[in-house]
Amino acid sequence: MDKIVVVGNGPLYGKIPIAGAKNACLALMPATLLSSEDLILTNSPRLSDIRTMSHLLKSLGCSVVSLDEGRTLVLSTKNIDNHIAEYDIVRKMRASILVLGPMLAREGRAIVSLPGGCAIGARPVDLHLSVLEALGAIFELRDGYIEGKVNGKLKGAIFTFPMVSVGATENALMAATLALGTTVLKNVAREPEIVDLAECLIKMGANISGHGTSEITIDGVESLKGATHSIVADRIELGTYMLAPVIAGGEVELLGGRRNLISSFCDKLEQSGVEILQKENSLVVRKTNNQVRGINIITEPFPGFPTDLQAQMMAVLCTALGDSILEERIFENRFMHAPELIRMGAKIDVQGGVAKVSGVARLRGAPVMATDLRASVSLILAGLAAEGETIVSRVYHLDRGYEKVEEKLGACGALIQRVSE
Ligand code: UD1
């Protein structure tokens, strides 16, 4: 298993290109199940989660061809010849549940393994099932699998989500494109990845309006055609690398970065004393004074502060002036990076969903363990500012969502390398 070794090495200067969004790509790929024509996705990130989704789609009968070293994906689903998403693939990645809506819409049947729990909480799929039931699907749970069927075609309906869910919004949005009549989805997620999916579906011939607001209307169509779509920039990768010069000092330009993808995150950074400059096609982050100020954060659905940047922000606040309070409201068990940061000398007190971070002058390098994707990169950020060597193990979590971390940070002067055991 690989490890990442980081040695705190002072300020960072340079440019980091931001890849296409993993979470947008994972929702766009299953859209191939809605059409028999080619769906071409450009600006695709090269990550293990994308390979897992390819593997899942291929197991259902789709063809997935990767061109341009994985930057372009050509997906085609002439026929769906297997209707079972197996446990062995689904357990690796919750986003596998996104094949359910499209398969029910096109074929009227689908069997998908229940994803089960994961490191950052219980994460049920009840909302995915409720909204698809409202569209006419019937579900049975058998032997750990969700067995779904539709009598005839899905039918448009009005559905209000009891809580905001990114994945359930995506599943419903895709399913409703081929339903009979009109669907109105209320209290939906507004994340840029939802907007990206809706825009791609519109290129495929879907009738969708209201995406990016809390109410989306979909007028079902008979069939969808092929399309070519360039994936939106990864706002979580953007936010993560914006924090590198904040914790280590220096100035970094994030190529392809746009403030409107993460404006609440930028507001918080500015409040802590960081300078952010929007250029025509990039964001520049500069750390002006020596220490950032402690700030308070509450994670919320978009446009609020993203839960996927909470761990990275916590790493930065470990060396801030004064105290910070971080409240995690999306996932109940998302502070597993805290004990690892404490091993590096951080002062963090976690009480339920709230963490109090008291800034210390310096972190010290230590062997640490990645517990999930965002936790793993938070430890790398902490390592950039720590005295001595930080060795992050279980790097496979990192590889799910960040491509070439060593190269991207190394190009800005970080002392970072991957070591294979
Ligand atoms: C997506 C992102 C993930 C991000 C999260 C929140 C992908 C592949 N993943 O995950 O990186 O952290 O949004 O921004 O896009 N919930 C239920 N029942 C459900 C579904 C969700 O109770 O049926 C709960 C979850 O446990 C959680 C909350 O709703 O507490 C939000 O989850 P959701 O927005 O669905 O997250 P994902 O789509 O899984």
XYZ file of C-alpha atoms and ligand atoms in Angstrom:
460
model
C 0.000 0.000 0.000
C 1.248 3.503 -0.856
C 2.059 6.213 1.670
C 2.550 9.937 1.199
C 5.477 11.560 2.936
C 5.352 15.348 3.449
C 8.003 17.542 5.030
C 7.086 21.080 6.096
C 9.154 23.239 3.767
C 7.993 26.836 3.998
C 5.907 28.909 1.605
C 4.474 27.614 -1.681
C 4.537 29.524 -4.961
C 3.150 28.334 -8.286
C 0.126 27.299 -10.324
C -2.172 24.312 -9.827
C -4.610 23.181 -12.558
C -8.029 22.182 -11.208
C -9.526 18.998 -12.685
C -13.141 18.286 -13.626
C -15.383 17.549 -10.648
C -15.383 13.953 -9.416
C -18.887 14.289 -7.994
C -20.254 15.796 -11.214
C -18.620 13.051 -13.297
C -20.050 10.312 -11.050
C -23.579 11.661 -11.686
C -23.033 12.339 -15.399
C -21.710 8.867 -16.241
C -24.938 7.003 -15.268
C -26.855 9.373 -17.585
C -25.591 7.096 -20.387
C -28.180 4.568 -19.188
C -30.941 6.954 -20.346
C -30.009 6.909 -24.036
C -28.823 4.461 -26.690
C -26.654 7.178 -28.291
C -23.101 8.201 -27.290
C -22.522 10.465 -24.298
C -19.099 12.107 -24.504
C -17.751 13.637 -21.305
C -14.666 15.843 -21.562
C -12.536 17.286 -18.717
C -12.985 14.039 -16.793
C -10.826 13.611 -13.673
C -8.537 10.555 -13.540
C -9.498 8.947 -10.270
C -10.206 5.531 -8.851
C -13.869 6.443 -8.181
C -14.314 7.132 -11.901
C -12.781 3.734 -12.700
C -15.200 2.136 -10.215
C -18.182 3.798 -11.938
C -16.844 2.634 -15.355
C -16.564 -0.877 -13.994
C -20.150 -0.746 -12.690
C -21.551 0.623 -15.965
C -19.649 -1.998 -17.986
C -21.123 -4.707 -15.755
C -24.587 -3.480 -16.822
C -23.733 -3.683 -20.523
C -22.499 -0.128 -21.243
C -19.385 0.541 -23.255
C -16.992 3.037 -21.617
C -14.003 4.102 -23.694
C -11.385 6.322 -22.158
C -9.504 8.663 -24.547
C -6.888 11.386 -24.140
C -5.321 9.622 -21.120
C -8.656 9.457 -19.331
C -9.604 13.109 -19.898
C -12.432 12.105 -22.266
C -14.955 9.347 -21.661
C -17.141 7.988 -24.434
C -20.101 6.165 -22.921
C -22.609 4.201 -24.884
C -25.512 2.011 -23.797
C -27.048 0.304 -26.822
C -28.740 -2.164 -24.485
C -28.792 -2.755 -20.758
C -28.125 -6.485 -20.613
C -27.708 -6.928 -16.866
C -29.995 -5.238 -14.355
C -28.055 -6.046 -11.205
C -25.550 -3.656 -9.603
C -23.519 -6.105 -7.538
C -22.541 -5.632 -3.904
C -18.846 -6.055 -4.711
C -18.848 -2.833 -6.758
C -21.517 -0.845 -4.872
C -19.817 -1.355 -1.480
C -16.734 0.464 -2.803
C -18.659 3.604 -3.680
C -22.034 4.960 -2.579
C -22.479 6.920 -5.797
C -23.250 3.526 -7.425
C -26.856 4.098 -6.300
C -27.088 6.668 -9.133
C -27.705 3.875 -11.662
C -31.055 3.103 -10.003
C -33.132 6.049 -11.325
C -31.893 5.862 -14.936
C -32.362 2.062 -15.151
C -35.922 2.284 -13.798
C -36.684 5.092 -16.239
C -35.393 3.288 -19.326
C -36.035 -0.375 -18.521
C -38.615 -0.377 -15.725
C -36.446 -2.625 -13.564
C -33.213 -2.522 -11.571
C -31.619 -4.412 -8.716
C -28.999 -2.460 -6.781
C -27.111 -3.614 -3.716
C -27.722 -1.495 -0.620
C -24.551 0.582 -0.161
C -24.423 0.024 3.613
C -22.695 2.301 6.101
C -19.499 4.158 5.445
C -16.780 5.828 7.456
C -18.512 9.201 7.679
C -21.890 8.004 8.899
C -24.930 5.849 8.238
C -25.818 7.588 4.953
C -29.110 5.840 4.142
C -30.763 5.817 0.689
C -34.366 6.264 1.869
C -34.753 9.597 0.047
C -33.663 8.025 -3.266
C -36.325 5.361 -2.823
C -39.095 7.747 -1.662
C -38.771 10.074 -4.636
C -38.622 7.175 -7.121
C -41.685 5.646 -5.415
C -43.482 8.959 -5.913
C -42.717 8.547 -9.644
C -44.302 5.073 -9.605
C -41.439 2.687 -8.776
C -42.104 -0.223 -6.425
C -39.297 -1.470 -4.192
C -38.617 -4.608 -2.224
C -35.547 -5.193 -0.094
C -34.210 -8.728 -0.461
C -30.880 -10.245 0.638
C -29.223 -6.837 0.921
C -30.436 -5.737 -2.506
C -32.998 -3.089 -3.509
C -35.234 -4.666 -6.143
C -37.072 -2.000 -8.090
C -39.685 -2.277 -10.815
C -42.183 -0.079 -12.621
C -45.537 -1.108 -14.046
C -45.318 0.521 -17.475
C -43.440 3.824 -17.351
C -42.521 6.191 -14.515
C -45.089 8.973 -14.136
C -44.406 12.619 -13.317
C -45.284 13.742 -9.768
C -44.811 16.564 -7.300
C -42.324 15.596 -4.585
C -40.925 17.617 -1.691
C -37.674 16.310 -0.209
C -37.837 16.273 3.615
C -34.130 17.134 3.643
C -31.690 18.240 0.965
C -29.814 15.357 -0.675
C -27.405 15.727 -3.573
C -27.565 12.094 -4.684
C -31.338 11.726 -4.333
C -31.848 14.932 -6.350
C -29.594 13.521 -9.089
C -31.358 10.150 -9.178
C -34.790 11.822 -9.357
C -33.679 14.330 -11.983
C -32.403 11.592 -14.298
C -35.420 9.332 -13.743
C -37.933 12.132 -14.385
C -36.455 12.993 -17.801
C -38.091 9.886 -19.289
C -41.237 9.848 -17.108
C -44.721 10.456 -18.514
C -45.784 14.060 -17.835
C -44.367 16.691 -15.531
C -42.336 16.240 -12.348
C -41.801 19.020 -9.835
C -39.036 18.382 -7.282
C -39.068 20.708 -4.270
C -36.351 21.350 -1.661
C -33.730 19.935 -4.037
C -29.951 20.294 -3.787
C -28.516 23.336 -5.587
C -24.877 22.207 -5.861
C -22.951 23.119 -9.058
C -22.807 19.368 -9.793
C -26.650 19.310 -10.009
C -26.585 22.238 -12.424
C -23.919 20.468 -14.501
C -26.002 17.283 -14.666
C -29.144 19.224 -15.645
C -27.237 21.070 -18.387
C -25.926 17.814 -19.811
C -29.397 16.224 -19.713
C -30.791 19.281 -21.537
C -28.134 18.774 -24.257
C -29.396 15.168 -24.456
C -32.908 16.490 -25.167
C -34.432 16.666 -21.667
C -36.856 19.432 -20.681
C -35.605 20.814 -17.357
C -35.942 24.194 -15.673
C -35.160 25.616 -12.245
C -31.856 23.747 -11.710
C -29.645 25.747 -9.359
C -32.747 26.822 -7.373
C -34.575 24.763 -4.756
C -37.333 23.716 -7.198
C -36.708 21.821 -10.421
C -39.387 21.105 -13.039
C -38.936 18.308 -15.562
C -41.268 17.638 -18.505
C -40.702 14.017 -19.464
C -39.720 13.181 -23.061
C -40.013 9.936 -25.062
C -36.262 9.411 -25.463
C -32.905 11.144 -25.043
C -30.146 11.484 -27.623
C -26.357 11.654 -27.445
C -24.411 14.742 -26.347
C -20.939 16.093 -25.624
C -20.422 17.792 -22.288
C -17.427 19.343 -20.531
C -17.454 18.628 -16.783
C -17.528 21.599 -14.382
C -14.361 22.326 -12.322
C -14.000 20.444 -9.041
C -14.876 22.998 -6.357
C -13.641 20.686 -3.583
C -10.252 20.173 -5.224
C -10.179 23.951 -5.765
C -10.932 24.707 -2.109
C -8.422 22.105 -0.939
C -5.526 23.578 -2.928
C -6.558 27.121 -1.998
C -5.745 26.100 1.560
C -2.177 24.970 0.713
C -0.696 28.504 0.635
C -2.919 29.457 3.569
C -1.376 26.819 5.812
C 2.183 26.884 4.385
C 2.322 30.567 3.365
C 2.983 31.901 -0.143
C 0.874 32.543 -3.230
C -0.768 29.966 -5.498
C -2.847 30.418 -8.651
C -5.621 27.863 -9.128
C -6.162 27.475 -12.865
C -9.820 27.095 -13.812
C -10.905 28.259 -10.340
C -14.092 30.325 -10.038
C -15.227 32.012 -6.855
C -18.931 31.393 -7.489
C -18.306 27.636 -7.110
C -17.349 28.120 -3.452
C -18.242 31.656 -2.431
C -19.159 30.863 1.189
C -15.779 29.143 1.618
C -14.013 32.187 0.104
C -15.949 34.521 2.431
C -14.723 32.527 5.459
C -11.124 32.535 4.228
C -11.220 36.302 3.753
C -12.683 36.686 7.226
C -9.653 34.803 8.548
C -7.270 37.213 6.825
C -6.502 35.532 3.491
C -6.391 37.488 0.214
C -8.262 36.016 -2.767
C -8.153 37.466 -6.247
C -10.436 36.360 -9.112
C -8.640 36.525 -12.457
C -10.214 35.814 -15.843
C -9.824 32.050 -15.603
C -8.191 31.454 -12.249
C -8.223 32.307 -8.554
C -5.107 33.548 -6.780
C -4.704 32.942 -3.050
C -2.141 34.885 -1.071
C -1.346 34.628 2.599
C -0.493 38.215 3.598
C 0.269 38.039 7.310
C 1.849 35.289 9.354
C -1.132 33.645 10.984
C -4.775 33.364 9.974
C -7.424 34.249 12.569
C -9.701 31.629 14.095
C -13.201 31.509 12.537
C -16.474 29.658 13.094
C -17.934 27.341 10.490
C -21.217 25.493 10.026
C -21.435 22.966 7.184
C -24.595 23.239 5.098
C -25.935 22.272 1.666
C -24.857 24.578 -1.200
C -24.523 27.574 -1.163
C -23.422 27.081 2.470
C -19.978 25.950 3.611
C -19.349 22.475 2.070
C -18.938 19.491 4.375
C -16.331 18.212 1.891
C -14.023 21.108 2.890
C -14.535 20.871 6.645
C -11.578 18.535 7.361
C -9.168 20.625 5.268
C -10.333 23.834 6.971
C -9.866 22.209 10.367
C -6.216 21.436 9.490
C -5.662 25.104 8.651
C -7.386 26.360 11.800
C -5.107 24.191 13.971
C -2.419 26.874 13.601
C -4.740 29.933 13.548
C -4.678 32.732 16.092
C -7.291 31.979 18.741
C -10.195 29.534 18.804
C -12.446 28.241 16.040
C -15.727 26.352 16.272
C -16.616 23.897 13.488
C -20.127 22.521 13.434
C -20.783 19.522 11.155
C -24.446 19.408 10.166
C -24.400 17.108 7.120
C -22.703 13.923 8.347
C -22.823 12.760 11.944
C -19.390 11.142 12.100
C -17.125 13.423 10.142
C -14.421 14.373 12.626
C -12.215 11.297 12.277
C -9.327 13.473 11.130
C -9.362 15.222 14.550
C -7.550 12.459 16.510
C -4.902 12.287 13.754
C -4.394 16.072 13.814
C -4.122 15.853 17.611
C -1.253 13.373 17.088
C 0.462 16.178 15.183
C 0.122 18.545 18.140
C -3.257 20.159 17.383
C -5.623 21.149 20.203
C -9.107 19.942 19.258
C -12.061 19.110 21.470
C -14.886 17.226 19.747
C -18.301 17.099 21.409
C -20.843 15.372 19.158
C -21.174 17.363 15.942
C -19.136 20.332 17.195
C -15.343 20.664 17.291
C -13.479 23.428 19.103
C -10.028 24.054 17.666
C -7.585 26.134 19.718
C -4.759 27.382 17.535
C -1.188 26.294 18.344
C 1.998 27.938 17.085
C 3.267 24.871 15.207
C 2.269 21.320 14.262
C 4.775 18.467 14.404
C 5.121 15.751 11.759
C 3.905 12.269 12.742
C 2.793 9.002 11.161
C -0.962 9.413 10.615
C -3.754 7.356 9.113
C -6.234 8.521 6.491
C -9.793 7.481 7.365
C -11.691 8.897 4.397
C -11.108 10.934 1.270
C -11.255 14.475 2.659
C -9.636 13.475 5.965
C -6.632 12.138 4.067
C -5.983 15.385 2.232
C -6.434 17.381 5.452
C -3.496 15.445 6.906
C -1.375 16.283 3.864
C -2.233 19.977 4.304
C -1.289 19.750 7.977
C 1.995 18.097 6.945
C 2.827 21.085 4.722
C 2.949 23.275 7.832
C 4.384 20.761 10.304
C 7.908 20.563 11.610
C 9.561 17.392 10.285
C 8.084 14.446 8.453
C 4.410 13.485 8.214
C 3.699 10.027 6.836
C 0.098 9.552 5.682
C -0.920 5.916 5.232
C -4.050 4.400 3.609
C -3.563 6.657 0.626
C -6.164 4.704 -1.377
C -8.757 7.037 0.161
C -6.917 9.986 -1.365
C -6.717 8.371 -4.800
C -10.519 8.188 -4.926
C -10.771 11.940 -5.264
C -7.455 13.702 -5.923
C -5.316 13.146 -9.003
C -1.547 13.614 -8.792
C -1.497 15.388 -5.420
C 2.276 14.980 -5.165
C 2.833 16.552 -8.608
C 0.406 19.426 -8.053
C 1.798 20.431 -4.652
C 5.389 19.507 -5.622
C 5.214 21.960 -8.546
C 4.658 24.751 -5.989
C 7.721 23.791 -3.962
C 6.235 21.333 -1.447
C 8.465 18.469 -0.313
C 6.044 15.616 -0.900
C 6.442 12.138 -2.308
C 4.557 8.891 -2.691
C 6.280 5.844 -1.310
C 5.252 2.339 -2.318
C 5.743 -0.388 0.221
C -22.771 13.951 -2.033
C -21.298 13.973 -2.361
C -20.463 14.040 -1.095
C -20.901 15.207 -0.229
C -22.402 15.172 0.007
C -22.929 16.386 0.747
C -21.219 12.680 -4.400
C -20.761 11.442 -5.081
N -20.969 12.769 -3.100
O -23.004 12.749 -1.296
O -19.090 14.193 -1.472
O -20.227 15.140 1.012
O -23.101 15.100 -1.246
O -22.576 17.547 0.083
O -21.736 13.595 -5.025
N -29.437 11.216 3.472
C -30.487 10.494 3.982
N -31.178 9.681 3.142
C -30.869 9.567 1.807
C -29.797 10.313 1.294
C -29.101 11.139 2.148
O -30.797 10.578 5.169
O -31.547 8.819 1.100
C -28.661 12.105 4.373
C -27.196 11.728 4.451
O -26.970 10.717 5.420
C -26.597 13.051 4.862
C -27.466 14.082 4.102
O -28.664 13.392 3.786
O -26.738 13.265 6.229
C -26.871 14.621 2.830
O -26.431 13.550 2.020
P -26.411 13.637 0.418
O -26.535 15.068 0.008
O -27.384 12.665 -0.118
O -24.951 13.126 0.111
P -24.489 12.209 -1.076
O -25.297 12.474 -2.296
O -24.350 10.806 -0.597
